[in-house]
mmCIF file of C-alpha atoms in Angstrom:
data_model
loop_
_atom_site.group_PDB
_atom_site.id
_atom_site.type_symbol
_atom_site.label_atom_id
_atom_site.label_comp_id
_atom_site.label_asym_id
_atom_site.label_seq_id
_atom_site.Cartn_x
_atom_site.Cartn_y
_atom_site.Cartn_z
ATOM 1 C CA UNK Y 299 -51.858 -3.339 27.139
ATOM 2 C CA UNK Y 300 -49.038 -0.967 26.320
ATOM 3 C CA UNK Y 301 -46.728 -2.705 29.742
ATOM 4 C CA UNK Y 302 -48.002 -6.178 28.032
ATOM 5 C CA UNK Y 303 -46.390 -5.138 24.331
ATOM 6 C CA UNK Y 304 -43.211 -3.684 25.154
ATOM 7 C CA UNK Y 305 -40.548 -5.334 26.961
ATOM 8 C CA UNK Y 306 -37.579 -3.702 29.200
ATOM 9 C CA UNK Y 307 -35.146 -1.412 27.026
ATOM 10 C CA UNK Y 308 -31.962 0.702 27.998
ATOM 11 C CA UNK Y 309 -32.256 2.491 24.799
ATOM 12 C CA UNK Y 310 -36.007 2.475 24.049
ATOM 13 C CA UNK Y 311 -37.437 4.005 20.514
ATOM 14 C CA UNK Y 312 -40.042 5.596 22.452
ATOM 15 C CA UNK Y 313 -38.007 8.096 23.896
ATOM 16 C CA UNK Y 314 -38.707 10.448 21.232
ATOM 17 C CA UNK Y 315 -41.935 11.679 22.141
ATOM 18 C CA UNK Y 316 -43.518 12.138 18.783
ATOM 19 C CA UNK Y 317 -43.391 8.325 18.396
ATOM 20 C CA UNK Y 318 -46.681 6.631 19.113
ATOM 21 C CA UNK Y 319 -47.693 2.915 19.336
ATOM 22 C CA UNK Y 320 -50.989 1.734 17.362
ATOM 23 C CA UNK Y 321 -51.907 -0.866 19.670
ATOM 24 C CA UNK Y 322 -55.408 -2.162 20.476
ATOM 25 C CA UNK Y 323 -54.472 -4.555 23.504
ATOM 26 C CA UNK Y 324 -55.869 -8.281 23.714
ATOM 27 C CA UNK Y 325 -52.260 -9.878 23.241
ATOM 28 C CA UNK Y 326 -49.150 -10.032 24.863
ATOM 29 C CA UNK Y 327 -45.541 -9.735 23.523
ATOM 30 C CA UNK Y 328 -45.070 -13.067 22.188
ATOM 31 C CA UNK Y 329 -42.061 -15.248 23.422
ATOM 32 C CA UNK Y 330 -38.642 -15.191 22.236
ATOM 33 C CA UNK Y 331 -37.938 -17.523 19.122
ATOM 34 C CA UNK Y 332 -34.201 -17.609 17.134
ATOM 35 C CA UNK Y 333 -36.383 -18.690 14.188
ATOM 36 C CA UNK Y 334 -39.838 -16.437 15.192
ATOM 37 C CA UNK Y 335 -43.372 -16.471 13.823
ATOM 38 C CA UNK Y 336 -43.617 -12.981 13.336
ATOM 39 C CA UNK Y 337 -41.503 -9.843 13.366
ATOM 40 C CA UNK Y 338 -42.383 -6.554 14.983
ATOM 41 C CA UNK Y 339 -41.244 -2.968 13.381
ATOM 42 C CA UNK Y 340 -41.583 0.485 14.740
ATOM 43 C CA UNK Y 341 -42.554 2.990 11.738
ATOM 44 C CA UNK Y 342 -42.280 6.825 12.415
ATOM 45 C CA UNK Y 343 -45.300 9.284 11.836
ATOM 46 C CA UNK Y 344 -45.419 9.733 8.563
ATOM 47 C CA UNK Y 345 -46.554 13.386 7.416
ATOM 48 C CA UNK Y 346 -49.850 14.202 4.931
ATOM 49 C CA UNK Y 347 -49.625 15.743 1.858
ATOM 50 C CA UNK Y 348 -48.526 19.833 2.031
ATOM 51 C CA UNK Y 349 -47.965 18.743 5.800
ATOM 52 C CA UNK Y 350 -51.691 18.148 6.497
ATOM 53 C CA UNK Y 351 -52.911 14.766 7.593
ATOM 54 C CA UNK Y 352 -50.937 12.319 7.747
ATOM 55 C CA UNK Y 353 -50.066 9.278 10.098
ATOM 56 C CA UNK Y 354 -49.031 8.688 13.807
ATOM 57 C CA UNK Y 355 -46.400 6.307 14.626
ATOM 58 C CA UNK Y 356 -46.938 2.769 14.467
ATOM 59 C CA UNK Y 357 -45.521 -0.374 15.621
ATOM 60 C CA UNK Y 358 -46.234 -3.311 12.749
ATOM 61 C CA UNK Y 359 -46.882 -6.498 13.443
ATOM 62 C CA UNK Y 360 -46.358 -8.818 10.464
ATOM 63 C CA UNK Y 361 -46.567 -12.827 10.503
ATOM 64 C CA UNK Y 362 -42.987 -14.335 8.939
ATOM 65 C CA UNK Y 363 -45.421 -17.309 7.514
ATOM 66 C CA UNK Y 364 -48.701 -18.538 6.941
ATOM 67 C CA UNK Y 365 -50.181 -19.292 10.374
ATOM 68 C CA UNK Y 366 -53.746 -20.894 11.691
ATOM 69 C CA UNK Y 367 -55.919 -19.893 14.297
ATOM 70 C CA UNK Y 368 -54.337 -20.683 17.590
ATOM 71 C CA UNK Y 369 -50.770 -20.387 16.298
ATOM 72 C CA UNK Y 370 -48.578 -19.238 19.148
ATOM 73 C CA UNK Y 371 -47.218 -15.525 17.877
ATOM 74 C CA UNK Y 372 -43.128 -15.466 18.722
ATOM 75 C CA UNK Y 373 -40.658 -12.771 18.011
ATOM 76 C CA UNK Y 374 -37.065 -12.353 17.409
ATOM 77 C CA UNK Y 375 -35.967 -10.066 20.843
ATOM 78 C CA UNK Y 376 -32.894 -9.489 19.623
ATOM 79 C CA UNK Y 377 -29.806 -11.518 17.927
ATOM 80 C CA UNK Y 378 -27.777 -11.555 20.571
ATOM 81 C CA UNK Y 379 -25.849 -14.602 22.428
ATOM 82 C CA UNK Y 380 -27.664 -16.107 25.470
ATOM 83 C CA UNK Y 381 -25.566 -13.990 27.804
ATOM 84 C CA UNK Y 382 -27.433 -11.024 26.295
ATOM 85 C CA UNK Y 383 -30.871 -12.221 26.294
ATOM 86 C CA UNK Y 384 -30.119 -13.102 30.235
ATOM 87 C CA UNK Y 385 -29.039 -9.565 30.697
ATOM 88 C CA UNK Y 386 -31.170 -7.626 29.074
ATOM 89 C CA UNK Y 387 -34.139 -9.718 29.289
ATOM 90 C CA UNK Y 388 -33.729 -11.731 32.104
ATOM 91 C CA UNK Y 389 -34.473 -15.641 30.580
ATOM 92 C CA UNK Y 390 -32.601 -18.224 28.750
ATOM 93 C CA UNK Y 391 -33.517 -19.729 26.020
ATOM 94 C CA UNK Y 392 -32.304 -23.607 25.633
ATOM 95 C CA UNK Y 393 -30.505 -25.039 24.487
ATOM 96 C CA UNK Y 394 -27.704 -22.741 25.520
ATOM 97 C CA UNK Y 395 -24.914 -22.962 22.829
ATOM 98 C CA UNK Y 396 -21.437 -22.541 23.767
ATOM 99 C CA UNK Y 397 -21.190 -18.866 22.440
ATOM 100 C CA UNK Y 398 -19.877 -15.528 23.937
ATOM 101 C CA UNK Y 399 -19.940 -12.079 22.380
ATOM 102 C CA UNK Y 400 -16.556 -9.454 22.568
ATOM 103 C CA UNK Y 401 -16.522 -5.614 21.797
ATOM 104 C CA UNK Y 402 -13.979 -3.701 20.170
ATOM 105 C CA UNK Y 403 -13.744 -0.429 18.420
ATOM 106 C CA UNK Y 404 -11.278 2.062 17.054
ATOM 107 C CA UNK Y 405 -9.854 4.198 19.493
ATOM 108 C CA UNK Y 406 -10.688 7.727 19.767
ATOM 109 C CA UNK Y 407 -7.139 9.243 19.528
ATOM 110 C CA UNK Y 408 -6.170 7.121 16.456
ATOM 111 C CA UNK Y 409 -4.547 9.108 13.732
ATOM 112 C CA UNK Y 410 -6.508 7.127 11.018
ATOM 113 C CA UNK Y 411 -10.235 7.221 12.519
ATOM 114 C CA UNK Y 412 -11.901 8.931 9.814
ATOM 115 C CA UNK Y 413 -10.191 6.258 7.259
ATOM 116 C CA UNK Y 414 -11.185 3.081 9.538
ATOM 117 C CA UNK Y 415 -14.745 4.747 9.841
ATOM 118 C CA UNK Y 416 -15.085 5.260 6.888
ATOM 119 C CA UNK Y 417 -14.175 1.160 5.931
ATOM 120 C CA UNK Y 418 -15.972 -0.337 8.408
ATOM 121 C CA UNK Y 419 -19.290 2.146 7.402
ATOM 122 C CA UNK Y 420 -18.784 0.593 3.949
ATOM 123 C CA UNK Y 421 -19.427 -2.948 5.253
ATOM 124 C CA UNK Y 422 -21.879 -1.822 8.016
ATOM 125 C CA UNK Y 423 -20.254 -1.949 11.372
ATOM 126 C CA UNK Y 424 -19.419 0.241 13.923
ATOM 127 C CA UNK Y 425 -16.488 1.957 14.922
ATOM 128 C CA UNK Y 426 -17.499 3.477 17.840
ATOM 129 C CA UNK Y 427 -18.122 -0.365 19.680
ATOM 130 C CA UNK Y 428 -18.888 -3.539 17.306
ATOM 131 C CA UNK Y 429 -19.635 -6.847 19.004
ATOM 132 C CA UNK Y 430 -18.440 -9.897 17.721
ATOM 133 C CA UNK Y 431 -19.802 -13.728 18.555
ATOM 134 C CA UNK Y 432 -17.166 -16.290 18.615
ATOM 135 C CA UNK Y 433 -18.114 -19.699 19.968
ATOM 136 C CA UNK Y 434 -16.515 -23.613 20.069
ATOM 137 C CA UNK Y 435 -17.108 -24.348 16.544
ATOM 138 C CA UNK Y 436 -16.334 -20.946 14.847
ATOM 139 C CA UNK Y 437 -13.889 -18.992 17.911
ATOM 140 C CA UNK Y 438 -12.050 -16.929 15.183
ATOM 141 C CA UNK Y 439 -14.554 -15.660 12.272
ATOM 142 C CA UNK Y 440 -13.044 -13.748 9.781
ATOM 143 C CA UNK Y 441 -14.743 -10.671 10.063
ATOM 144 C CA UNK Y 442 -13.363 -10.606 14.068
ATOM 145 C CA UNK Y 443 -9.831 -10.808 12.520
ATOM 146 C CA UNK Y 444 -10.043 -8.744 10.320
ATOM 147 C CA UNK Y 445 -11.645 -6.108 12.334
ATOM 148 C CA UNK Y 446 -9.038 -6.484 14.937
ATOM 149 C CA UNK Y 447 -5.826 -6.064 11.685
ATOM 150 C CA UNK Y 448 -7.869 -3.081 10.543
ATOM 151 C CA UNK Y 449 -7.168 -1.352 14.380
ATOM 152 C CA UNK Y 450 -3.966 -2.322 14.286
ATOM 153 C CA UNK Y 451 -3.169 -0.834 10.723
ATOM 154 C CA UNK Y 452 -0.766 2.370 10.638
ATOM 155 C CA UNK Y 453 0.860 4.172 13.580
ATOM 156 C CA UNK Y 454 1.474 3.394 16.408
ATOM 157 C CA UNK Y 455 1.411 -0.131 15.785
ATOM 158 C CA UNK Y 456 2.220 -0.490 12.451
ATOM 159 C CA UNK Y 457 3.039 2.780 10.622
ATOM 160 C CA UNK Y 458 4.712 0.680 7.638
ATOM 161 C CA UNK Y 459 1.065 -0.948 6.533
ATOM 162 C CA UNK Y 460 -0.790 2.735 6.543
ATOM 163 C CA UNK Y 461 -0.537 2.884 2.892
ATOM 164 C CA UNK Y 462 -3.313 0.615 2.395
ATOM 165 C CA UNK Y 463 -5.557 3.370 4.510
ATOM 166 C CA UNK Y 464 -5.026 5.451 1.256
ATOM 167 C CA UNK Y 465 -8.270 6.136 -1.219
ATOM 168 C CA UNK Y 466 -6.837 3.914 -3.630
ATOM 169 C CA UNK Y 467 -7.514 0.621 -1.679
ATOM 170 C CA UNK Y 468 -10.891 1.761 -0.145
ATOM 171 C CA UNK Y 469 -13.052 -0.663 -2.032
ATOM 172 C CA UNK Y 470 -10.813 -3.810 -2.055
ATOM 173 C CA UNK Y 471 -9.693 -3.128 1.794
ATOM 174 C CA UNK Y 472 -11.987 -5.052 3.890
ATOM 175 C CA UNK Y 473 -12.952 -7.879 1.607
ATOM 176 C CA UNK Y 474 -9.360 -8.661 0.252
ATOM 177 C CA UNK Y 475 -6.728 -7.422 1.999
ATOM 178 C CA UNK Y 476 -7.959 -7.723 5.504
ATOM 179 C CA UNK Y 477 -9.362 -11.126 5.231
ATOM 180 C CA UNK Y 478 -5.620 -11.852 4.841
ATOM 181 C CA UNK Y 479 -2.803 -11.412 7.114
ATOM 182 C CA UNK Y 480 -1.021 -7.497 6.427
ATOM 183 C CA UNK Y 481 2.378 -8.057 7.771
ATOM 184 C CA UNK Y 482 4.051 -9.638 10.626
ATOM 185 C CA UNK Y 483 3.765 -6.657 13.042
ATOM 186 C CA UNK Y 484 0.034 -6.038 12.120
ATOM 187 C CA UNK Y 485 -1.124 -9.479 12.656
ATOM 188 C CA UNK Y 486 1.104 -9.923 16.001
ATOM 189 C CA UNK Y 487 -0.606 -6.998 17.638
ATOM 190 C CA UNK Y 488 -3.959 -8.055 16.449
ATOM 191 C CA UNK Y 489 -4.411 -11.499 17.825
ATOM 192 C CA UNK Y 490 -2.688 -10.193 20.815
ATOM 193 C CA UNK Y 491 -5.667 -7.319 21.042
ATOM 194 C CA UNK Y 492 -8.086 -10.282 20.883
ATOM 195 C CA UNK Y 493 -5.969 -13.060 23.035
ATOM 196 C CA UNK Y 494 -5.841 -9.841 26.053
ATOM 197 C CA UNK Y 495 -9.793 -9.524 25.441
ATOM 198 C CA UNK Y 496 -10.917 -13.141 25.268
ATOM 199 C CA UNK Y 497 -8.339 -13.525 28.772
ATOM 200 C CA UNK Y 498 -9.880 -10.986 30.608
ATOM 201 C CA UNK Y 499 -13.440 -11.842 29.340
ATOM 202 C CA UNK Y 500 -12.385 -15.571 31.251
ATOM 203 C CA UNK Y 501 -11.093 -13.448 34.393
ATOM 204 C CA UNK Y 502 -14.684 -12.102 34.594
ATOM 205 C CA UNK Y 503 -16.445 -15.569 34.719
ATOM 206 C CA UNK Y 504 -16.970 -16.608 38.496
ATOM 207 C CA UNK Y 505 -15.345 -19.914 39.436
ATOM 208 C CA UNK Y 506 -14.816 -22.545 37.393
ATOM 209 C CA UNK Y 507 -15.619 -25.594 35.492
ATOM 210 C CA UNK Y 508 -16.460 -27.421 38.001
ATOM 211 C CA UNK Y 509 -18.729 -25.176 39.482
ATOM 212 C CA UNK Y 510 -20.908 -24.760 37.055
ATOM 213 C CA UNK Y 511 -21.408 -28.190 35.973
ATOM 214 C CA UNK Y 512 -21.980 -28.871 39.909
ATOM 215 C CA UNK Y 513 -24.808 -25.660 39.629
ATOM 216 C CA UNK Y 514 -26.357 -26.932 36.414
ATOM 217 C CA UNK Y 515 -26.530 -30.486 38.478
ATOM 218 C CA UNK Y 516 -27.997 -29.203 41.592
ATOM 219 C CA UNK Y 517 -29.961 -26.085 41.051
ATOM 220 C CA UNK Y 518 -33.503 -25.344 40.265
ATOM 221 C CA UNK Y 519 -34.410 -25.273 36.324
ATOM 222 C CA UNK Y 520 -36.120 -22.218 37.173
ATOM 223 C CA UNK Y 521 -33.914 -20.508 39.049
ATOM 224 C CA UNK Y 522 -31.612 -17.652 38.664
ATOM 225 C CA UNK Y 523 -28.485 -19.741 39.290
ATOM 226 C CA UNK Y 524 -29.422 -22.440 36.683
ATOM 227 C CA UNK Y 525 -29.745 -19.741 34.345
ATOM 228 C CA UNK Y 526 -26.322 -18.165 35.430
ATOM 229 C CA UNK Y 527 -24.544 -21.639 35.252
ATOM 230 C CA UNK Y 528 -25.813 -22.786 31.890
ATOM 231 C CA UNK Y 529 -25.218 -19.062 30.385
ATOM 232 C CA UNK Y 530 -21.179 -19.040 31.993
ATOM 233 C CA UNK Y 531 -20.347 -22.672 31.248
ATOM 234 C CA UNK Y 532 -21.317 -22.077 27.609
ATOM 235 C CA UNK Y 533 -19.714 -18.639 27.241
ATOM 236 C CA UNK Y 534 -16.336 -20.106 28.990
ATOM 237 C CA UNK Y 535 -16.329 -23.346 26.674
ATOM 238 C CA UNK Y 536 -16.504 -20.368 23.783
ATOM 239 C CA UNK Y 537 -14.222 -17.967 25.231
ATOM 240 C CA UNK Y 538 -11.844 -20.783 25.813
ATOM 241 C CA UNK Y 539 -11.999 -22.072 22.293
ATOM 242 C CA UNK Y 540 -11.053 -18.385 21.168
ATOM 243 C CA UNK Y 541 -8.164 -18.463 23.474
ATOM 244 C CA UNK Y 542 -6.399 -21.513 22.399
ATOM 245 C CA UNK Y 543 -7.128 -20.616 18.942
ATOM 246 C CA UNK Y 544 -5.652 -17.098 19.325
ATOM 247 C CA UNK Y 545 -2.593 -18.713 21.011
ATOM 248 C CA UNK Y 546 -1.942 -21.274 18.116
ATOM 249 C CA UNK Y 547 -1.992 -18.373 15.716
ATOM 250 C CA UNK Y 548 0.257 -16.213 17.879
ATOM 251 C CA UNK Y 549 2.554 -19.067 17.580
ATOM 252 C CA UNK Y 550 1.971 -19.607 13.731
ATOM 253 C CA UNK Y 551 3.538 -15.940 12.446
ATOM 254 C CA UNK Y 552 6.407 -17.284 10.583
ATOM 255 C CA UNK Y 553 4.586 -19.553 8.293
ATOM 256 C CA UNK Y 554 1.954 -17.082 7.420
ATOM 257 C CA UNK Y 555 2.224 -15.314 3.922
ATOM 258 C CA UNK Y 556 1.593 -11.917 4.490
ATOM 259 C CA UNK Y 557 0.485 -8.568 1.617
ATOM 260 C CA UNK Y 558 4.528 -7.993 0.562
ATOM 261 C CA UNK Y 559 4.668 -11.746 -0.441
ATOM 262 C CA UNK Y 560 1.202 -12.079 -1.904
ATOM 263 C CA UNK Y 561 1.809 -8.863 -4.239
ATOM 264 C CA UNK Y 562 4.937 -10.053 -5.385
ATOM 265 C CA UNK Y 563 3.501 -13.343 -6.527
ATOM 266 C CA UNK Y 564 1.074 -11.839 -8.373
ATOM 267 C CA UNK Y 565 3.779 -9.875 -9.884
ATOM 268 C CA UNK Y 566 5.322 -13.174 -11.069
ATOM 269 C CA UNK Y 567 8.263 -12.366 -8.695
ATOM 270 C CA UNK Y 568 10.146 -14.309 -6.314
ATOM 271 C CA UNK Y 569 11.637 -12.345 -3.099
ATOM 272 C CA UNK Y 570 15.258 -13.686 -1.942
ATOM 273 C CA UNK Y 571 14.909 -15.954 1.499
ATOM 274 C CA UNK Y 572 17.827 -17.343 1.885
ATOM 275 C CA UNK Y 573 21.473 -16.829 1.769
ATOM 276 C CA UNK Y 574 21.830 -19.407 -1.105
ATOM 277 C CA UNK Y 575 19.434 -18.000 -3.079
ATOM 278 C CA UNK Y 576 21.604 -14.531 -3.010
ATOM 279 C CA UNK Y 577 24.662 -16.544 -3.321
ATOM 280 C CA UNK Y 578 23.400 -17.710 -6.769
ATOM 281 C CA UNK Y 579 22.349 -14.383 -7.658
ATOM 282 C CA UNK Y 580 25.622 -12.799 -6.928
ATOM 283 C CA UNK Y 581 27.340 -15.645 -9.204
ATOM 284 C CA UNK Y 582 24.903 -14.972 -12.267
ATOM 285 C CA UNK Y 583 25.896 -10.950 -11.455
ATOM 286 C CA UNK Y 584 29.541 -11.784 -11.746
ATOM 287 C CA UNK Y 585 29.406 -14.249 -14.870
ATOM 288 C CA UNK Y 586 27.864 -11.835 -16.865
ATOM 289 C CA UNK Y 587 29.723 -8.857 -15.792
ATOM 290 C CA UNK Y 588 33.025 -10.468 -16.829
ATOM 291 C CA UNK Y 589 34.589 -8.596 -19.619
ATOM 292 C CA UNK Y 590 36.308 -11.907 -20.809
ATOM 293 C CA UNK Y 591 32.837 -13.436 -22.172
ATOM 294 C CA UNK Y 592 31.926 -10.121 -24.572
ATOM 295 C CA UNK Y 593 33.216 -10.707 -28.223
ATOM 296 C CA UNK Y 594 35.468 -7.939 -28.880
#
C-alpha cells in the first residue's frame, strides 16, 4: 500500500526518518489532474504537550470539492510543463500545450548576491535556480524579464545601475523598477542571457519539425516515442516563440524608455536629444546673458 501511495521522487520528504505516513491501504495514488479532485499534504510529527504524546507524521488527504461515491480521486503531481511530468513521472498528459520551462539563477561569484537574494526572497523565488515557463502565447512573461535585468544589474555588466541594489529601493525594486527596462546596457545583456538560453535549449531538441510531426503521425499512442514527439514539438513551438520574441526586443533597444528617462519625467523634466534642442538652449543662454538688455 505504501509502493501504491507514493510515486517516484529525486528529492523525497521521506528521507528524514522521523517522518511517517498514516496510511491504511485500499487506494492507489490517484491520476494526475491540472485541475485535481483532491490535494495531498505531508504534515510533520507534531510533539504533545511538555514533550509527551503527541502525533506521528501524516500525509493528508483532503477532497478540493464536494464529491459522490465513485468519484475518481485525482491529484495535482506537480505544476510543472509536460516535459517535466514526462521526466519525472514518466506520462503525458494531453493535450500537450506548446510550453517549455528555462532555469536561471544568480551566479555564485556575483558581488551583489546577498542584495539579489535578498529581492527575489521578498517575492518568493529562488536564487540559487528558478524555473521559468514561457510558451507560444506568453514566450516573454514579465517576471522572466525581469528576473533576467535583476542578474544583470551592477558589475560586471552594468556597474552604472547598482544604485538601485541600495536599501532604499528594496521594496519598490522588483515590482516597479524591474518590470521596466533599467538602462540600455542592462536590458541588452539580459535578453541576450535569455536569447543564449532559449538557443541552446533548441540545440538540445533532437531533429526537427518534421520529425516530430512524422513521429506523432506514425507512432504508437502509447508508446515512448509518441510521448517524446508530442512533449519536443510543443516545447520547440514554445522555445521558438521565446526566440523570435527575444530577437525582436534585442532589435527594439533604441525606442525603449529606460529608469534615467522615466525619473526625469516624473520630475517634470525634459533631457536634451538632439542637437537643436541644445542649439536653442545655448541661444536663450546668450540672450539673457547680454549686458545690453539689463536697465542700467
Amino acid at each position: 500500500p505504501l509502493v501504491e501511495l507514493c510515486n517516484h521522487s529525486a528529492s523525497p520528504w521521506l528521507a528524514e526518518p522521523t517522518h511517517w505516513i498514516r496510511y491504511s491501504g485500499g487506494m492507489g495514488l490517484g491520476n494526475h489532474a491540472d485541475s485535481p479532485s483532491a490535494s495531498l499534504q505531508a504534515r510533520g510529527p507534531q510533539a504533545g504537550l511538555f514533550g509527551r504524546g503527541g502525533e506521528g507524521g501524516a500525509v493528508e488527504l483532503t477532497a478540493q470539492a464536494d464529491l459522490s461515491a465513485g468519484d475518481a480521486l485525482t491529484l495535482c503531481y506537480a505544476e510543472a510543463t509536460r516535459g517535466e511530468l514526462l521526466l519525472d513521472y514518466g506520462f503525458v498528459a494531453e493535450p500537450v500545450p506548446p510550453e517549455a520551462s528555462l532555469r536561471f539563477g544568480v551566479a555564485d561569484d556575483d558581488p551583489n548576491y546577498d542584495e539579489k537574494a535578498d529581492v527575489l526572497e521578498r517575492v518568493g523565488l529562488s536564487a540559487v535556480e528558478q524555473g521559468f515557463v514561457v510558451s507560444e502565447a506568453d514566450p516573454l512573461p514579465p517576471d522572466l524579464l525581469a528576473y533576467l535585468r535583476l542578474l544583470h544589474l551592477g558589475p560586471p555588466s552594468t556597474p552604472s545601475d547598482a544604485f538601485l541594489l541600495e536599501a532604499l529601493f528594496a521594496d519598490d525594486l522588483w515590482r516597479e523598477h524591474l518590470q521596466q527596462p533599467v538602462s540600455r546596457q542592462n536590458e541588452a545583456a539580459a535578453l541576450q542571457l535569455g536569447h543564449d538560453a532559449v538557443t541552446s535549449a533548441l540545440g538540445k531538441l533532437r531533429g526537427d519539425v518534421q520529425l516530430d510531426l512524422a513521429s506523432l503521425a506514425e507512432a504508437p499512442r502509447e508508446s515512448v516515442g509518441y510521448r517524446c514527439a508530442a512533449v519536443r514539438y510543443a516545447e520547440r513551438r514554445a522555445v521558438s516563440a521565446a526566440a523570435n520574441e527575444l530577437r525582436a526586443a534585442l532589435g527594439s533597444l533604441d525606442g525603449l524608455e529606460y529608469y534615467q528617462e522615466r525619473r526625469l519625467k516624473l520630475l517634470n523634466l525634459t533631457p536634451v536629444e538632439t542637437e537643436e534642442e541644445l542649439e536653442a538652449l545655448r541661444s536663450a543662454g546668450r540672450r539673457t546673458s547680454d549686458s545690453s538688455s539689463y536697465d542700467w
